[in-house]
PDB file of C-alpha atoms in Angstrom:
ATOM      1  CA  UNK A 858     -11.244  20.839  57.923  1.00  0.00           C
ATOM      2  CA  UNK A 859     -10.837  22.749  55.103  1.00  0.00           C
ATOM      3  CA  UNK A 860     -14.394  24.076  53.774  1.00  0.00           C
ATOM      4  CA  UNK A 861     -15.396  23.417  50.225  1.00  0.00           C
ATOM      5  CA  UNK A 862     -17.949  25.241  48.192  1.00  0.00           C
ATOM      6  CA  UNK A 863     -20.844  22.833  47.451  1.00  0.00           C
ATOM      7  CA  UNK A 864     -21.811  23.362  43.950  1.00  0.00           C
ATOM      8  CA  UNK A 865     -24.889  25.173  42.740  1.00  0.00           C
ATOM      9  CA  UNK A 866     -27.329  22.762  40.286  1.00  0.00           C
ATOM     10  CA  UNK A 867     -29.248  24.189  37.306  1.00  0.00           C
ATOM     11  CA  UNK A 868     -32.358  22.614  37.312  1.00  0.00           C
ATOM     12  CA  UNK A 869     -32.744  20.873  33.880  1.00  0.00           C
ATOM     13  CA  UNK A 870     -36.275  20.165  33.980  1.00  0.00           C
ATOM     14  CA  UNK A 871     -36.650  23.808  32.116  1.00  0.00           C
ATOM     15  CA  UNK A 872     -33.345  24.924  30.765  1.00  0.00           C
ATOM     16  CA  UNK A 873     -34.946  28.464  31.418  1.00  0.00           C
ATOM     17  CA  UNK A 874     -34.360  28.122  34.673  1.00  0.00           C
ATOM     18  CA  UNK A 875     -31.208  29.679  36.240  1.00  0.00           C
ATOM     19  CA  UNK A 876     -31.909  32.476  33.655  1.00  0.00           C
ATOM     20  CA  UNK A 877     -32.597  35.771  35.244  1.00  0.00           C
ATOM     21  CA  UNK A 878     -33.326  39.043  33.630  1.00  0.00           C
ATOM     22  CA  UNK A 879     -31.031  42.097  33.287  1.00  0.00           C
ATOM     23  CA  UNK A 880     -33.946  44.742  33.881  1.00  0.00           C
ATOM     24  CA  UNK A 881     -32.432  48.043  34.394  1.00  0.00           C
ATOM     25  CA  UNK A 882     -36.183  49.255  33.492  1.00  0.00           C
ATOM     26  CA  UNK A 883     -39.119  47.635  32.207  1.00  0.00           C
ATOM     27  CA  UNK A 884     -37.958  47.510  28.590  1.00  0.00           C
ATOM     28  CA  UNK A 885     -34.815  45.778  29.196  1.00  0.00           C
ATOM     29  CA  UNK A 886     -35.448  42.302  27.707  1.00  0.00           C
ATOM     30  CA  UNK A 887     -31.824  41.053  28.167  1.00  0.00           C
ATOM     31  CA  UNK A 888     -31.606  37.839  29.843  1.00  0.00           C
ATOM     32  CA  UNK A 889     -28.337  36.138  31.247  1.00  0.00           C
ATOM     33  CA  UNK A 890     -27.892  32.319  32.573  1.00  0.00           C
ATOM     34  CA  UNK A 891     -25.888  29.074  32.573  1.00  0.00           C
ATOM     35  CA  UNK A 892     -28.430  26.532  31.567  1.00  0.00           C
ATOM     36  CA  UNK A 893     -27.700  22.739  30.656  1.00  0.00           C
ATOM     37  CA  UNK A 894     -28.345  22.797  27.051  1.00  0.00           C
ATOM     38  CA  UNK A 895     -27.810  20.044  24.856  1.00  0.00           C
ATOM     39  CA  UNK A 896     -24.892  20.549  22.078  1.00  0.00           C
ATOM     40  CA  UNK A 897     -25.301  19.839  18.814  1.00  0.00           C
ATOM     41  CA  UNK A 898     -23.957  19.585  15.057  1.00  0.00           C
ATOM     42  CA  UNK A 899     -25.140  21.544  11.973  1.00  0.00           C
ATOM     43  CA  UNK A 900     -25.092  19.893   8.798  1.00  0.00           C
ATOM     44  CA  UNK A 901     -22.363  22.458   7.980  1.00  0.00           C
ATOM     45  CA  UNK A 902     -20.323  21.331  11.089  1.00  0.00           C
ATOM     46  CA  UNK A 903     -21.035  24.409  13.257  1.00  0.00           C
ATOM     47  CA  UNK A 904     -21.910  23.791  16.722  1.00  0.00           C
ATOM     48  CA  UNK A 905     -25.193  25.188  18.594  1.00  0.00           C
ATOM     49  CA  UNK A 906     -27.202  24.542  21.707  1.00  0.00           C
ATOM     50  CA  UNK A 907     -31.089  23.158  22.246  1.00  0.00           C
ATOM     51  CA  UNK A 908     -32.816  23.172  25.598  1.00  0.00           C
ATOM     52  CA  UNK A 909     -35.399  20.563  26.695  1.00  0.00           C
ATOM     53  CA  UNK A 910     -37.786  22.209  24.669  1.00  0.00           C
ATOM     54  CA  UNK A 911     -35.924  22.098  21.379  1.00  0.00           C
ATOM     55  CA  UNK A 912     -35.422  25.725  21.194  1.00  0.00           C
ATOM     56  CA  UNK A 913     -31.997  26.521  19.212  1.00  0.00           C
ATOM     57  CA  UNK A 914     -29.863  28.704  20.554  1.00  0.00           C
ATOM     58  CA  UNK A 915     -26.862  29.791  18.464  1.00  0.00           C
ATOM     59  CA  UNK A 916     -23.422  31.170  19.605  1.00  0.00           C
ATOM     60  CA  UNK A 917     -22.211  34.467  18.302  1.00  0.00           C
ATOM     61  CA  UNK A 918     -18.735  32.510  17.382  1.00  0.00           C
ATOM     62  CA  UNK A 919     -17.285  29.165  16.433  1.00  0.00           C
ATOM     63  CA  UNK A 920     -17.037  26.324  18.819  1.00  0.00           C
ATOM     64  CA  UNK A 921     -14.080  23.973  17.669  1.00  0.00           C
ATOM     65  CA  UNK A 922     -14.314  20.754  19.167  1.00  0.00           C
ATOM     66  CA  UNK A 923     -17.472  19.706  21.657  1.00  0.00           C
ATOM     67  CA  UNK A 924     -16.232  17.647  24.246  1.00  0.00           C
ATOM     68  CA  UNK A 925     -19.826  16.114  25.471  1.00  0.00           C
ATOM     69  CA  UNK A 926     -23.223  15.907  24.438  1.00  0.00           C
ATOM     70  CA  UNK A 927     -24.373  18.251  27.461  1.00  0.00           C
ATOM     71  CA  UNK A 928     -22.846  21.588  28.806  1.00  0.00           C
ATOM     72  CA  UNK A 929     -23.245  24.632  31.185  1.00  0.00           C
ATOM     73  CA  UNK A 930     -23.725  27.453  28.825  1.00  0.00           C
ATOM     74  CA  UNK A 931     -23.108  31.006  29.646  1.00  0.00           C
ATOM     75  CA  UNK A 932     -25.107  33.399  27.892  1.00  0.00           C
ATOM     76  CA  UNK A 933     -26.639  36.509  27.068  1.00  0.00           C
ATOM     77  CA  UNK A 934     -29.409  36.667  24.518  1.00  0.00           C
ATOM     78  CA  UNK A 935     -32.532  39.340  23.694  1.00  0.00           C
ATOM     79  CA  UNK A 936     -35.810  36.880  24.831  1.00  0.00           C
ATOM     80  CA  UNK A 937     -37.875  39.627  21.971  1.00  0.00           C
ATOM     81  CA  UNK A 938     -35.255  38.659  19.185  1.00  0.00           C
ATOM     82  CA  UNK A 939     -37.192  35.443  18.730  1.00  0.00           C
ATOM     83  CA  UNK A 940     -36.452  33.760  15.273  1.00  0.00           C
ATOM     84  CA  UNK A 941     -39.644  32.072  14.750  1.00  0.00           C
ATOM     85  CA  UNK A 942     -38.303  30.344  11.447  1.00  0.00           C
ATOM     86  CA  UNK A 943     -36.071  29.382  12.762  1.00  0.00           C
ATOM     87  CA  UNK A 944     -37.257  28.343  16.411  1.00  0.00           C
ATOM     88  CA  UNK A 945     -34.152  29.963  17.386  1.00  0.00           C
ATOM     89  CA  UNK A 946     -32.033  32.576  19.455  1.00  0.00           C
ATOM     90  CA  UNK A 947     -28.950  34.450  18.867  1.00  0.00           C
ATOM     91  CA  UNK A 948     -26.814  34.271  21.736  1.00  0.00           C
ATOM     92  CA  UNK A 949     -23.648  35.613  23.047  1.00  0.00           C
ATOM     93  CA  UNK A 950     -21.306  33.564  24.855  1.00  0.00           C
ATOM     94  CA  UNK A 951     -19.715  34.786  28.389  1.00  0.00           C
ATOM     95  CA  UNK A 952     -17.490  32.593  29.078  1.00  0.00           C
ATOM     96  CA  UNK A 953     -15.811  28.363  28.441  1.00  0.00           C
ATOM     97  CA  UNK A 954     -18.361  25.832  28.716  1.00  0.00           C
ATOM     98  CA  UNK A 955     -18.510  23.033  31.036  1.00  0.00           C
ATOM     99  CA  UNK A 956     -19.687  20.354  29.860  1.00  0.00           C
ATOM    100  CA  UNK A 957     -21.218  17.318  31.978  1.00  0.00           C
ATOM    101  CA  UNK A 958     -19.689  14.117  32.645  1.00  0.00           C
ATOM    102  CA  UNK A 959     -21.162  10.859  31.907  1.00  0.00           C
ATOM    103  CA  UNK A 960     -22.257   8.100  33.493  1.00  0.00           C
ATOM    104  CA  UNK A 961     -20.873   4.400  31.856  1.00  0.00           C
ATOM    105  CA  UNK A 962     -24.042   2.371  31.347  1.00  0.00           C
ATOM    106  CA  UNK A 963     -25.699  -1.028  29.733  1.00  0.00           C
ATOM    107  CA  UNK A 964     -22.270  -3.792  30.521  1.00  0.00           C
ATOM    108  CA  UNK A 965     -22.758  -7.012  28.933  1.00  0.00           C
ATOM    109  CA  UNK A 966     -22.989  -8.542  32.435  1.00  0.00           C
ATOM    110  CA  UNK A 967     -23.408  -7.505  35.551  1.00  0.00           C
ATOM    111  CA  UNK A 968     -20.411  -5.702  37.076  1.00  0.00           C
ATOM    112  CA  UNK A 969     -18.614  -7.892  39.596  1.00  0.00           C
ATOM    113  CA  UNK A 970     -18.572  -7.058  43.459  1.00  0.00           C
ATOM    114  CA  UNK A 971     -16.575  -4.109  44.800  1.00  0.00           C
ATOM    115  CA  UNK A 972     -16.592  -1.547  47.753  1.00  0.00           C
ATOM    116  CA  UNK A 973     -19.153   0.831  47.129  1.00  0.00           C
ATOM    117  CA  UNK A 974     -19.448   4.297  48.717  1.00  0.00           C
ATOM    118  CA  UNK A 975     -22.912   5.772  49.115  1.00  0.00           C
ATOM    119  CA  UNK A 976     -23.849   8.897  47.668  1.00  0.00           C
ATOM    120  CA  UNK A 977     -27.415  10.573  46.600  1.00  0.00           C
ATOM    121  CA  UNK A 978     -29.415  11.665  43.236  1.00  0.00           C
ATOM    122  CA  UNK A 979     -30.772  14.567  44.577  1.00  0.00           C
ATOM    123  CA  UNK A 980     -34.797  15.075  44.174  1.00  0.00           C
ATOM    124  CA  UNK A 981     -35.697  17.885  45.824  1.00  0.00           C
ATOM    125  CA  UNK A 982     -38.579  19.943  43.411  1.00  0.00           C
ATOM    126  CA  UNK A 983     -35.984  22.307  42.139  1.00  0.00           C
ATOM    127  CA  UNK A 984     -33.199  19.638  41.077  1.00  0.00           C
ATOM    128  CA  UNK A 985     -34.475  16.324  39.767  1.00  0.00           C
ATOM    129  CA  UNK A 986     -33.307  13.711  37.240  1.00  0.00           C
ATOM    130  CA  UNK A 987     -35.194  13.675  34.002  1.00  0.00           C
ATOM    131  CA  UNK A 988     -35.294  12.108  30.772  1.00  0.00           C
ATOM    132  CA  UNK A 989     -34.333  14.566  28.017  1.00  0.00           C
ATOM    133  CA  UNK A 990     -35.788  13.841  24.517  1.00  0.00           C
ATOM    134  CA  UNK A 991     -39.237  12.704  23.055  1.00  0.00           C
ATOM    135  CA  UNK A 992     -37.257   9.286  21.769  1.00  0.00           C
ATOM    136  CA  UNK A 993     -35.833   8.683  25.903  1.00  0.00           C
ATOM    137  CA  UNK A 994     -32.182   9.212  24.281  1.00  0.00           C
ATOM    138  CA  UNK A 995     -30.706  10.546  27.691  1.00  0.00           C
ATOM    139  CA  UNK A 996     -31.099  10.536  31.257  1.00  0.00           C
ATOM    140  CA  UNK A 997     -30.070  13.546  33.474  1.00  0.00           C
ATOM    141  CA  UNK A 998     -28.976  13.111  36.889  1.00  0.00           C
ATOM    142  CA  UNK A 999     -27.772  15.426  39.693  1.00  0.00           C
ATOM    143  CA  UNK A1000     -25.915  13.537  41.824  1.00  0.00           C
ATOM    144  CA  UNK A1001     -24.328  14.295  45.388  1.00  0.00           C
ATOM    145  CA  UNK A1002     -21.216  12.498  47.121  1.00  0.00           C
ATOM    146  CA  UNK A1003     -18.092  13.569  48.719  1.00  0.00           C
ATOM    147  CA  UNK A1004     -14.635  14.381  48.023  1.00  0.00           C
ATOM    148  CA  UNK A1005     -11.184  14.128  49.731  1.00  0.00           C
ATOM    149  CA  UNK A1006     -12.022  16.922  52.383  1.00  0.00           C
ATOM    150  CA  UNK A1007      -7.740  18.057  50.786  1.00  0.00           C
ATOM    151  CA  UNK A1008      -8.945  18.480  47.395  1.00  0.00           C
ATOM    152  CA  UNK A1009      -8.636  21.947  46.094  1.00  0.00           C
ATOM    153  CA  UNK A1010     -11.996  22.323  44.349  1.00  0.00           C
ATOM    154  CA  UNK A1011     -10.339  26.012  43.131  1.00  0.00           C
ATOM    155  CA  UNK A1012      -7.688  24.178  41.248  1.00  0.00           C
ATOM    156  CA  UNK A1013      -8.787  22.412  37.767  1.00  0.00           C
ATOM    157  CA  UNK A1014      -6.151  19.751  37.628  1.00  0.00           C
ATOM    158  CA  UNK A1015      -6.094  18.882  41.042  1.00  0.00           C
ATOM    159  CA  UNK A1016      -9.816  18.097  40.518  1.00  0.00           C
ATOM    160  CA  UNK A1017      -9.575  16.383  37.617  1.00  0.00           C
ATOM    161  CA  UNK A1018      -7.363  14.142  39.133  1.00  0.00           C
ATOM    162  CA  UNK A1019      -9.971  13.469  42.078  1.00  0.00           C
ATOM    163  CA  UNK A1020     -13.052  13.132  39.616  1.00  0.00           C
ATOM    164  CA  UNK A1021     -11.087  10.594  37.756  1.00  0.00           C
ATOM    165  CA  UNK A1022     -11.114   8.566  40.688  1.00  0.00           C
ATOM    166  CA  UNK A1023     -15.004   8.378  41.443  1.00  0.00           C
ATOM    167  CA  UNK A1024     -16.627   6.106  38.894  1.00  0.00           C
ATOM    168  CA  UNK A1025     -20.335   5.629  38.249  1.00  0.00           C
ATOM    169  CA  UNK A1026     -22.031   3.106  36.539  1.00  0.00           C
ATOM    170  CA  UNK A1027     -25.711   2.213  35.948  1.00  0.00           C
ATOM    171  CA  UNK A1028     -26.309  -1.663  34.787  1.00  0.00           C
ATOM    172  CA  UNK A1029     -29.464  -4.051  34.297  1.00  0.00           C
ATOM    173  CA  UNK A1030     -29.840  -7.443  35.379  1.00  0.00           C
ATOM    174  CA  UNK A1031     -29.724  -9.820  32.259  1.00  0.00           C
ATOM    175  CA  UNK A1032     -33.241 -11.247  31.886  1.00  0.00           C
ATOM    176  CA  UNK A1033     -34.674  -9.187  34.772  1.00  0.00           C
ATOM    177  CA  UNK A1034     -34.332  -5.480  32.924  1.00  0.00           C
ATOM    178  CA  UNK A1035     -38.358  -4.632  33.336  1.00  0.00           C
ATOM    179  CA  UNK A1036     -40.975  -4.974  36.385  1.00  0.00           C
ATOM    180  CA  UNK A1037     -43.152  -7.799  36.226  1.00  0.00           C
ATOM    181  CA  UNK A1038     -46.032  -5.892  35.016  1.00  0.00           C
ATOM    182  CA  UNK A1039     -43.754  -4.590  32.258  1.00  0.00           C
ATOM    183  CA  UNK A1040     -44.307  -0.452  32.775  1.00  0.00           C
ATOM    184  CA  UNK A1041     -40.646   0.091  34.307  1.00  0.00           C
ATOM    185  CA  UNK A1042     -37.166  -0.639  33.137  1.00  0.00           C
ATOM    186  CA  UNK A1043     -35.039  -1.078  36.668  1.00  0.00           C
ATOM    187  CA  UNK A1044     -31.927   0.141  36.705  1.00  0.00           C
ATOM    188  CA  UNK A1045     -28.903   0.030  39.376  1.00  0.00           C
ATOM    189  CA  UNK A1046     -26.457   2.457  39.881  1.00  0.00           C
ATOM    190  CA  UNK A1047     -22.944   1.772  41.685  1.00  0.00           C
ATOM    191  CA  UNK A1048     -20.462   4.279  42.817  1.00  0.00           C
ATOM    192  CA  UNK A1049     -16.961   3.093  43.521  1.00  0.00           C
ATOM    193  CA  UNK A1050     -13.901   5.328  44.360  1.00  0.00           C
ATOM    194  CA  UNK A1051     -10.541   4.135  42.829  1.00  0.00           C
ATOM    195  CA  UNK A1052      -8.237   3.596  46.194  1.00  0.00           C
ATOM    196  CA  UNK A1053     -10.649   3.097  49.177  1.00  0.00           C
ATOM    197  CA  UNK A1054     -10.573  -0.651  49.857  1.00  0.00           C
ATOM    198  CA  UNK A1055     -12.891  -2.459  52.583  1.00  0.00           C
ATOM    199  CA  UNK A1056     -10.575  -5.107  53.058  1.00  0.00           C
ATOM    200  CA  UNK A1057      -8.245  -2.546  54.883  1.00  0.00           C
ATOM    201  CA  UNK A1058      -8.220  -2.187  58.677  1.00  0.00           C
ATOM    202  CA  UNK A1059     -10.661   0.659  59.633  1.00  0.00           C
ATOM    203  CA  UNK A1060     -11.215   1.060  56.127  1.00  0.00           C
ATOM    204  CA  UNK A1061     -14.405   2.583  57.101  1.00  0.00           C
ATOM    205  CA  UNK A1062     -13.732   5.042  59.700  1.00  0.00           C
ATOM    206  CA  UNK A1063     -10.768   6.250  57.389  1.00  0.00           C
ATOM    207  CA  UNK A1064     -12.822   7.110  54.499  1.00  0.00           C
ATOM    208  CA  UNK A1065     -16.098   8.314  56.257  1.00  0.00           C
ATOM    209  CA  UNK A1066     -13.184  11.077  58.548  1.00  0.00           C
ATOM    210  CA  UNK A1067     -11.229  11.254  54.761  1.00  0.00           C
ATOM    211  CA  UNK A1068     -14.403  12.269  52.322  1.00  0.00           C
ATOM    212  CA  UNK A1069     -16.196  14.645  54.125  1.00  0.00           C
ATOM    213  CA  UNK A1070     -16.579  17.779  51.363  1.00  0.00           C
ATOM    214  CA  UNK A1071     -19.336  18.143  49.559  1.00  0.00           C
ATOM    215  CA  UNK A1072     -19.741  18.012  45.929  1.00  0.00           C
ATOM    216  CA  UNK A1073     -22.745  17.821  43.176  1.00  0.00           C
ATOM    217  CA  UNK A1074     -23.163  17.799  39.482  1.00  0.00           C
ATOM    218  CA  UNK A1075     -25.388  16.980  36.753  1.00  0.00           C
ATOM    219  CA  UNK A1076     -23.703  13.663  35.047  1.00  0.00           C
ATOM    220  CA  UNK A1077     -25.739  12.110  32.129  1.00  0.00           C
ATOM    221  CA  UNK A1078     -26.215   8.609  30.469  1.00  0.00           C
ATOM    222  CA  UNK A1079     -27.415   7.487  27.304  1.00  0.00           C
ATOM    223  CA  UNK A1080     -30.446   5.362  27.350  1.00  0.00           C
ATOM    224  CA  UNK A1081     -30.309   2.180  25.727  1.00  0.00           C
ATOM    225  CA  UNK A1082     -33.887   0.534  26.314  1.00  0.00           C
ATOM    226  CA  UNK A1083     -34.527  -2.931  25.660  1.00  0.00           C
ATOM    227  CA  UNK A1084     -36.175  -3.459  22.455  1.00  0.00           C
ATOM    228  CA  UNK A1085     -38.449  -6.065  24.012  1.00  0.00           C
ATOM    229  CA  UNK A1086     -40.583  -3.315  26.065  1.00  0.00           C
ATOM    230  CA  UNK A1087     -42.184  -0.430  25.771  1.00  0.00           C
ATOM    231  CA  UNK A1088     -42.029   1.114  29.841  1.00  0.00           C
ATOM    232  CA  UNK A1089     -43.565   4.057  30.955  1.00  0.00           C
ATOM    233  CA  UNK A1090     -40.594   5.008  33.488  1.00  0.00           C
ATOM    234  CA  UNK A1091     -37.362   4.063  34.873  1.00  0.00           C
ATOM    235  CA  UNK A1092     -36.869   2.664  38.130  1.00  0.00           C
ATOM    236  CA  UNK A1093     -33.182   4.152  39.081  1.00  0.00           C
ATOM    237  CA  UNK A1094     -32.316   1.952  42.311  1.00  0.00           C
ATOM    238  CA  UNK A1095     -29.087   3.320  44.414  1.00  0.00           C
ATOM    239  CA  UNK A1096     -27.264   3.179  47.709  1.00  0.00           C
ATOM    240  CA  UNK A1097     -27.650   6.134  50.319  1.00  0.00           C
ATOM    241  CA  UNK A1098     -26.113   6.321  53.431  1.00  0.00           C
ATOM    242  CA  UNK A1099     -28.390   5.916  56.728  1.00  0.00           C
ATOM    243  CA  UNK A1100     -25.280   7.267  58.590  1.00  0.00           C
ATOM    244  CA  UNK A1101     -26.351  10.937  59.494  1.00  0.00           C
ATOM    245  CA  UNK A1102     -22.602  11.629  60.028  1.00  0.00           C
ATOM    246  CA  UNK A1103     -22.309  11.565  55.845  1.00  0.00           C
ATOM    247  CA  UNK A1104     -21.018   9.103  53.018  1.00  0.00           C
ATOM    248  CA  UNK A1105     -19.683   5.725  54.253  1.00  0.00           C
ATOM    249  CA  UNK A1106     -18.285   2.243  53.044  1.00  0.00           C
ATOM    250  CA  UNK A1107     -19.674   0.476  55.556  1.00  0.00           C
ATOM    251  CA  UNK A1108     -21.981  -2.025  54.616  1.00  0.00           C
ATOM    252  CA  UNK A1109     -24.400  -2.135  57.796  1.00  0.00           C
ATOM    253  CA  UNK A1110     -24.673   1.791  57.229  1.00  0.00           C
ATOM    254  CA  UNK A1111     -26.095   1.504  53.764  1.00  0.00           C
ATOM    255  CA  UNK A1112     -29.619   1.641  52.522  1.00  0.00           C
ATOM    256  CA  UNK A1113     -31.037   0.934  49.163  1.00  0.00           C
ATOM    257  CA  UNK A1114     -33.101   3.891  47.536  1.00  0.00           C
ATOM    258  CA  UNK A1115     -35.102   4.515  44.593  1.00  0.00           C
ATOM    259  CA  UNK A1116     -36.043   6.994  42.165  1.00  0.00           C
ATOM    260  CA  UNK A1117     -38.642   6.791  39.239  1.00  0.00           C
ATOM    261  CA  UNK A1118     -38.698   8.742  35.753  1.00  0.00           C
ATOM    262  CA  UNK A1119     -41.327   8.917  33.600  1.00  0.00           C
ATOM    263  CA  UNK A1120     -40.596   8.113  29.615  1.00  0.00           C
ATOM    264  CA  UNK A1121     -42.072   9.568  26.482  1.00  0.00           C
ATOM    265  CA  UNK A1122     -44.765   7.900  25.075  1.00  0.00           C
ATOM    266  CA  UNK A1123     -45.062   8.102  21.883  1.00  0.00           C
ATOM    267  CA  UNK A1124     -49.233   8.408  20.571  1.00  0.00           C
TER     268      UNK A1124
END
């Protein structure tokens, strides 16, 4: 079996993290990284980054066209060149962003029945989900699953084409979108892969021996809470595999698994 790099998360609890210092002596206050930062829009159309914290940080040259609202950033930036106006850095940019894919959320109905694969949001006390602005305007998820163990990870169209293929979507149930006691808004998240079908003989044992390499990345969705409640976190309710040989179809091999967030409250 080919062997596939599994990807490193940045933690984006504290964008700071992942940042390390370039001390060649004690006076060196150069600090490189490749943080999830959020992008944003100047009023004059330029584009800049914030982290969680909503410290700016602003690129030493013009970014055309952002292509998410969330993106790796490599950088280099002096931490003692503080702009304290401006609640701001100066950075230099080492290299193309990569910006984060998203998660589809909030159908109209609930999503009719399909295969599902299993998969995991990782919560281990360096990577964890989060909620990412004082108004709950985004979640942030790192998410494990598995690939075609013949996918190229090395080659960027060859993994396009594979991403394309593994969908995500998080949904509520009409009428049923908080806990009874109000203080959590429960949502679901499915993960189907376009071209593995249960109905197919050994469907199973073909794609648990088929999708075998490892893969993770941060993927983010936009929060849409219900304007009828006011919850304290989000119940995020998903299907893991109780297969220790890795991801599977199979239904009897699947168990349900949750994760909690905690929202803003705003005093």
């Amino acid at each position: 079996m080919k062997t596939m790099k599994f990807f490193m998360l940045t933690s984006a609890f504290a964008s700071m993290i992942g940042f390390s210092s370039c001390l060649n002596g004690e006076t060196n206050t150069t600090i490189q990284g490749k943080p999830i930062l959020k992008v944003e829009s100047s009023f004059m159309g330029g584009t800049y980054f914030t982290d969680i914290t909503g410290v700016k940080y602003i690129p030493n040259k013009e970014i055309f066209s952002a292509e998410g609202d969330f993106a790796y950033v490599p950088m280099q930036y002096d931490y003692s060149l503080y702009n304290q106006q401006e609640n701001s850095y100066d950075i230099t940019l080492l290299g193309d962003l990569s910006y984060l894919r998203t998660i589809s959320g909030y159908p109209t109905e609930i999503p009719q029945e399909q295969t599902t694969a299993t998969l995991d949001v990782i919560d281990d006390g360096y990577n964890a989900g989060l909620v990412w602005g004082v108004d709950n305007e985004y979640l942030l998820l790192p998410l494990s699953y598995t690939l075609h163990k013949d996918v190229e990870i090395n080659d960027e169209d060859e993994m396009n084409e594979e991403l394309r293929k593994h969908n995500f979507i998080i949904y509520t149930i009409p009428g049923k979108e908080f806990s009874e006691n109000g203080d959590s808004l429960k949502l679901y998240l499915r993960y189907t892969i376009q071209g593995v079908d249960l109905s197919e003989e050994n469907a199973a044992k073909k794609y648990s021996e088929e999708y075998t390499s490892k893969y993770a990345d941060y993927r983010y969705l936009k929060l849409n809470i219900p304007g009828s409640g006011n919850p304290k976190w989000i119940r995020l309710e998903f299907e893991k595999s109780n297969n220790y040989n890795g991801a599977t179809i199979a239904p009897n091999e699947k168990t349900r698994e949750v994760r909690s967030y905690q929202l803003y409250q705003k005093k």
